[in-house]
PDB file of C-alpha atoms in Angstrom:
ATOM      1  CA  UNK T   1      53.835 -28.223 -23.839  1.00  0.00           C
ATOM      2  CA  UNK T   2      50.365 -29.473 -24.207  1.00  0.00           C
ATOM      3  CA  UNK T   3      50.272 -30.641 -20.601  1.00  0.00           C
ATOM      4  CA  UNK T   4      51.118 -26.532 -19.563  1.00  0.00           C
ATOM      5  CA  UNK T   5      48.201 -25.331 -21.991  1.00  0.00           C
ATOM      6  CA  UNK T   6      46.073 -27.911 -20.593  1.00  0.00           C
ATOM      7  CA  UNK T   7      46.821 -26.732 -17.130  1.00  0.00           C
ATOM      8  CA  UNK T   8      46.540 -22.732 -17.825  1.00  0.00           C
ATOM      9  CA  UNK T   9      43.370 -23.225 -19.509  1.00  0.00           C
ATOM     10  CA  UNK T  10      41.920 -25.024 -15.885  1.00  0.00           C
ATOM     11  CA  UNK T  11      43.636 -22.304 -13.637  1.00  0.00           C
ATOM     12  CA  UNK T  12      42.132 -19.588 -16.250  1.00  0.00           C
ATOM     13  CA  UNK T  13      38.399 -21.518 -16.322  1.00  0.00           C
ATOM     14  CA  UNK T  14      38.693 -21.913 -12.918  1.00  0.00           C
ATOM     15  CA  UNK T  15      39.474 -18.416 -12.075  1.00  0.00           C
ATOM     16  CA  UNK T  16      36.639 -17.300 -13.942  1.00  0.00           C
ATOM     17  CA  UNK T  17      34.235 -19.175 -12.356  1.00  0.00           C
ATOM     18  CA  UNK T  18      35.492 -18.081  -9.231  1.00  0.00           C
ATOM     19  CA  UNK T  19      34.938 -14.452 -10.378  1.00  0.00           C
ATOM     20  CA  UNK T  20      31.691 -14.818 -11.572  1.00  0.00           C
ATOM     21  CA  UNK T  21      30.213 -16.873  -8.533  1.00  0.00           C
ATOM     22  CA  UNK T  22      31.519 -14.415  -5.738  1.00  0.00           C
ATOM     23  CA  UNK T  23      29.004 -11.649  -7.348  1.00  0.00           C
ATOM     24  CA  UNK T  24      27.261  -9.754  -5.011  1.00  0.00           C
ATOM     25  CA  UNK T  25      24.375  -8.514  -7.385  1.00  0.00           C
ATOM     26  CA  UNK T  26      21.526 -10.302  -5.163  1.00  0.00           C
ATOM     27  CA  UNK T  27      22.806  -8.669  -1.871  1.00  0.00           C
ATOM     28  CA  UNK T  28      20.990  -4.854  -2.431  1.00  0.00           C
ATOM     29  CA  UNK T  29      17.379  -6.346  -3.343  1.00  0.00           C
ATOM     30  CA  UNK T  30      15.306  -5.628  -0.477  1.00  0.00           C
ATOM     31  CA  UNK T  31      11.706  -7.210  -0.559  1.00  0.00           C
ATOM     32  CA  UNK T  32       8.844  -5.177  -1.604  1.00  0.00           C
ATOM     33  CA  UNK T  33       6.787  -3.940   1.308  1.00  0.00           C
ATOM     34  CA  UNK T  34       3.434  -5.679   1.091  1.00  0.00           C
ATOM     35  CA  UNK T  35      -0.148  -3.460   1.325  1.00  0.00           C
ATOM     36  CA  UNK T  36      -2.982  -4.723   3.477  1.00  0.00           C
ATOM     37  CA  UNK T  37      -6.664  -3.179   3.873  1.00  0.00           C
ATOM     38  CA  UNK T  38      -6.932  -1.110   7.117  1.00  0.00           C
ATOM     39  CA  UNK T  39     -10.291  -0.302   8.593  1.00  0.00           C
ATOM     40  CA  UNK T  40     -11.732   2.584   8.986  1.00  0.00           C
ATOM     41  CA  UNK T  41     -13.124   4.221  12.768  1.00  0.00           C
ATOM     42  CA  UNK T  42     -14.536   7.735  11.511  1.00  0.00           C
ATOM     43  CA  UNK T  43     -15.679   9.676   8.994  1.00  0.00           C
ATOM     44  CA  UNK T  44     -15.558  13.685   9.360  1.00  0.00           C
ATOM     45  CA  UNK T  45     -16.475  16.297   7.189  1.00  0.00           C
ATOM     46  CA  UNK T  46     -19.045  18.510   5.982  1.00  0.00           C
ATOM     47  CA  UNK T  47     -22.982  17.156   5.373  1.00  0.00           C
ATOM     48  CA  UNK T  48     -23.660  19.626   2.800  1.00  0.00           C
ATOM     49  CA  UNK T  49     -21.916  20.775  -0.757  1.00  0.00           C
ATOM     50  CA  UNK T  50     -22.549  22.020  -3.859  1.00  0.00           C
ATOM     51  CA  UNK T  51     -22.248  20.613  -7.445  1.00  0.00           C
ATOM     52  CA  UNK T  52     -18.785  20.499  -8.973  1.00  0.00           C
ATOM     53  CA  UNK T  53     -17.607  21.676  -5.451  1.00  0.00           C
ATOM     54  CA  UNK T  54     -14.344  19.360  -3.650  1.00  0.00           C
ATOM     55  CA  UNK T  55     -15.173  18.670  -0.083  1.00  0.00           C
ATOM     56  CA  UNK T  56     -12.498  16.984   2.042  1.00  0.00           C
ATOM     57  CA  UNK T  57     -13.253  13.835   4.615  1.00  0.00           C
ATOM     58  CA  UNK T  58     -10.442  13.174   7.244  1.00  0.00           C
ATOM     59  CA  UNK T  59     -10.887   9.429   7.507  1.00  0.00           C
ATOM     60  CA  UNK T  60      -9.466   7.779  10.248  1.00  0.00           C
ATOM     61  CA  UNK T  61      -8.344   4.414  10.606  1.00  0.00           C
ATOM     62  CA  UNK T  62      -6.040   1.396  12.628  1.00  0.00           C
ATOM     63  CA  UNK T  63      -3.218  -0.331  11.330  1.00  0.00           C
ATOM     64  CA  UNK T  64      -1.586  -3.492  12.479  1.00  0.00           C
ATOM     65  CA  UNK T  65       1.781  -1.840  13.737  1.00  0.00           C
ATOM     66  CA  UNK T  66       3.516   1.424  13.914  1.00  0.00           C
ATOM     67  CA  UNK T  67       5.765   1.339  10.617  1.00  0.00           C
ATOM     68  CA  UNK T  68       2.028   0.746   8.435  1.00  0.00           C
ATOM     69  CA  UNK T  69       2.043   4.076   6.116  1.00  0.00           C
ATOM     70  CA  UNK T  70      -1.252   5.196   4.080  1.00  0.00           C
ATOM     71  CA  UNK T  71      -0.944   3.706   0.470  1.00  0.00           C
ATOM     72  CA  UNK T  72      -3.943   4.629  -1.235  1.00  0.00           C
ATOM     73  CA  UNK T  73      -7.945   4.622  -1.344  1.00  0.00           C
ATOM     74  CA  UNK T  74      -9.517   1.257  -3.605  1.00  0.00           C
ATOM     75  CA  UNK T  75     -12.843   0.118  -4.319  1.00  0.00           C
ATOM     76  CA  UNK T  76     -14.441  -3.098  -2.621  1.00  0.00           C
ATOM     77  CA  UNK T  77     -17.383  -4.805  -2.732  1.00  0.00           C
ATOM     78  CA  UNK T  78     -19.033  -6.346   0.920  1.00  0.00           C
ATOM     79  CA  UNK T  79     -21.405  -8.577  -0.544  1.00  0.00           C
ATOM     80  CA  UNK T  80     -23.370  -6.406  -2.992  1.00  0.00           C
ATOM     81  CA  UNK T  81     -22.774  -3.086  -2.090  1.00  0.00           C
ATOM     82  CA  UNK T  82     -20.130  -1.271  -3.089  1.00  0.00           C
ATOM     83  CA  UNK T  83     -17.797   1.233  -1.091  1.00  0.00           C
ATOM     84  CA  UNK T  84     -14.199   2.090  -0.721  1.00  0.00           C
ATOM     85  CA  UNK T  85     -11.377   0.812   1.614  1.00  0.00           C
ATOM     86  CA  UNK T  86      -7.757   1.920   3.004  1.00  0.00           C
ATOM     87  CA  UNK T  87      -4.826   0.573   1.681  1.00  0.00           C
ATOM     88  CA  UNK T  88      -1.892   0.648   3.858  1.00  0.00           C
ATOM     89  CA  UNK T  89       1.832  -0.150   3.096  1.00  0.00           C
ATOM     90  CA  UNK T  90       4.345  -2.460   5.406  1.00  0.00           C
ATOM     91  CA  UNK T  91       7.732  -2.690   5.030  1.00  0.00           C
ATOM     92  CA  UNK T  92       9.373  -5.488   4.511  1.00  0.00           C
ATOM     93  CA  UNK T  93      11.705  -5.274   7.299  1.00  0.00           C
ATOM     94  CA  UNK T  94      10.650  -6.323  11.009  1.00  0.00           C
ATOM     95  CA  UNK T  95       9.108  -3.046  12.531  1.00  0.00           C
ATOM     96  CA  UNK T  96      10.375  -2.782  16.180  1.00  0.00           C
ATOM     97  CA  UNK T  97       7.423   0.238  16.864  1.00  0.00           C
ATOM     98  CA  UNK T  98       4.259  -2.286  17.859  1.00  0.00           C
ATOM     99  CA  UNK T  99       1.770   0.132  19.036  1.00  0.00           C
ATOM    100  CA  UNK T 100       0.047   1.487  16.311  1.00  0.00           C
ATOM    101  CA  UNK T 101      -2.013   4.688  16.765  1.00  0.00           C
ATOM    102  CA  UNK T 102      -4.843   5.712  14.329  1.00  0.00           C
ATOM    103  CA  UNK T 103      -3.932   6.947  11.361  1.00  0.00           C
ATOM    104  CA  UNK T 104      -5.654   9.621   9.062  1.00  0.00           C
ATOM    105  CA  UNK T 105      -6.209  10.640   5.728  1.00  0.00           C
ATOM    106  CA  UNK T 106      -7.998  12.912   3.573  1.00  0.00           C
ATOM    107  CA  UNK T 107     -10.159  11.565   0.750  1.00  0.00           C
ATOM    108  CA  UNK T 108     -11.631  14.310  -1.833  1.00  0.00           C
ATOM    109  CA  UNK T 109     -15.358  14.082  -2.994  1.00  0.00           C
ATOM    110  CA  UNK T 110     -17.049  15.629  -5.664  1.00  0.00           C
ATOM    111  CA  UNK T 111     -19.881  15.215  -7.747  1.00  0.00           C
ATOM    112  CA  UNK T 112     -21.639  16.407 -10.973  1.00  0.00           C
ATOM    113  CA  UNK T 113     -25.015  16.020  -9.695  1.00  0.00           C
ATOM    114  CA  UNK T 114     -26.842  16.799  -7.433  1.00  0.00           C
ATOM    115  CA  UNK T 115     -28.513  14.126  -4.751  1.00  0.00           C
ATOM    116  CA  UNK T 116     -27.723  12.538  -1.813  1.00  0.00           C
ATOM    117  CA  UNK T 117     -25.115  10.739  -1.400  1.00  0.00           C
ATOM    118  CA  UNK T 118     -23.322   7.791   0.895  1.00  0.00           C
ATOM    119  CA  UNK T 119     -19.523   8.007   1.401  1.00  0.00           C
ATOM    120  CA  UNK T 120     -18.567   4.425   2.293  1.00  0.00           C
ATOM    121  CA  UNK T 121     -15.512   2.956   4.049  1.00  0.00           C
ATOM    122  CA  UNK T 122     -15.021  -0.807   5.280  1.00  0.00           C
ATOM    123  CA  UNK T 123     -15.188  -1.234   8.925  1.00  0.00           C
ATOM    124  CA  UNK T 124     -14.944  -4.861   9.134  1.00  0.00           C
ATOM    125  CA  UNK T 125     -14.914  -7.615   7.161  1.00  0.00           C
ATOM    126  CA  UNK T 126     -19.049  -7.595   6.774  1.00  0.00           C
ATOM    127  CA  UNK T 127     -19.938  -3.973   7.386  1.00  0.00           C
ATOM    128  CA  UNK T 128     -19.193  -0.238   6.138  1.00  0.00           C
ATOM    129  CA  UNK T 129     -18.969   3.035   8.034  1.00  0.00           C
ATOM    130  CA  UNK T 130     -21.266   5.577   6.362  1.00  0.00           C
ATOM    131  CA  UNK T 131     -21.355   9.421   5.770  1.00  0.00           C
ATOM    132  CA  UNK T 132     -23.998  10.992   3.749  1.00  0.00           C
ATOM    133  CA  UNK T 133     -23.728  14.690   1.608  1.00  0.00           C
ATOM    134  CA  UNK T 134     -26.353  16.153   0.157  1.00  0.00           C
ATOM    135  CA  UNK T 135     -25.552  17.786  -3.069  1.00  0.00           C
ATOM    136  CA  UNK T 136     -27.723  21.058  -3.890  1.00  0.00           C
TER     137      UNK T 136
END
């Protein structure tokens, strides 16, 4: 009698296990896509504004492949001066479109004050591509 309790309790245990292991909670997790600066090739919009007034740019700029989507405008510094960069977003999966074309977005400037003013975005690794608006 022991000797059958003995035996259930291994064929139970090593059901279990069995059970547990074949879990497929590790198959749906697909990698995060990973964000990389893009550089920018032109800067349009208007020279002029007015204080508290929104003017729109339409920046342009390359990505590495075809599946790169815009992400978001950061901050970053090329030596000491300041400007602002584009962030792009690859997927995580292999993208099978390799020839990227320029991209664009719009960024939104406004100011307070008024002045002129230099609208910064990296264009290489050592320089920026600059727009100035006078405020009045």
């Amino acid at each position: 009698m022991k000797s059958f309790r003995f035996k259930l309790v291994l064929v139970v245990l090593f059901l279990s296990i069995g059970f547990v292991s074949c879990s497929n909670d590790d198959d749906n997790k697909t990698p995060a896509p990973t964000e990389k600066a893009a550089l920018a090739t032109e800067i349009k919009g208007p020279a002029t504004g007015k204080v508290n007034d929104e003017l729109s740019y339409d920046v342009t700029y390359v990505v590495d492949n075809a599946c790169a989507e815009f992400d978001k405008i950061s901050e970053v510094t090329i030596g000491s001066v300041k400007g602002l960069q584009v962030i792009a977003k690859y997927p995580s999966e292999v993208c099978t479109q390799q020839v990227p074309e320029p991209k664009k977005t719009v960024y939104k400037f406004k100011s307070a004050t008024k002045g002129t003013f230099e609208i910064k975005f990296k264009k290489s690794e050592t320089e920026f591509l600059t727009q100035k608006v006078v405020i009045e």
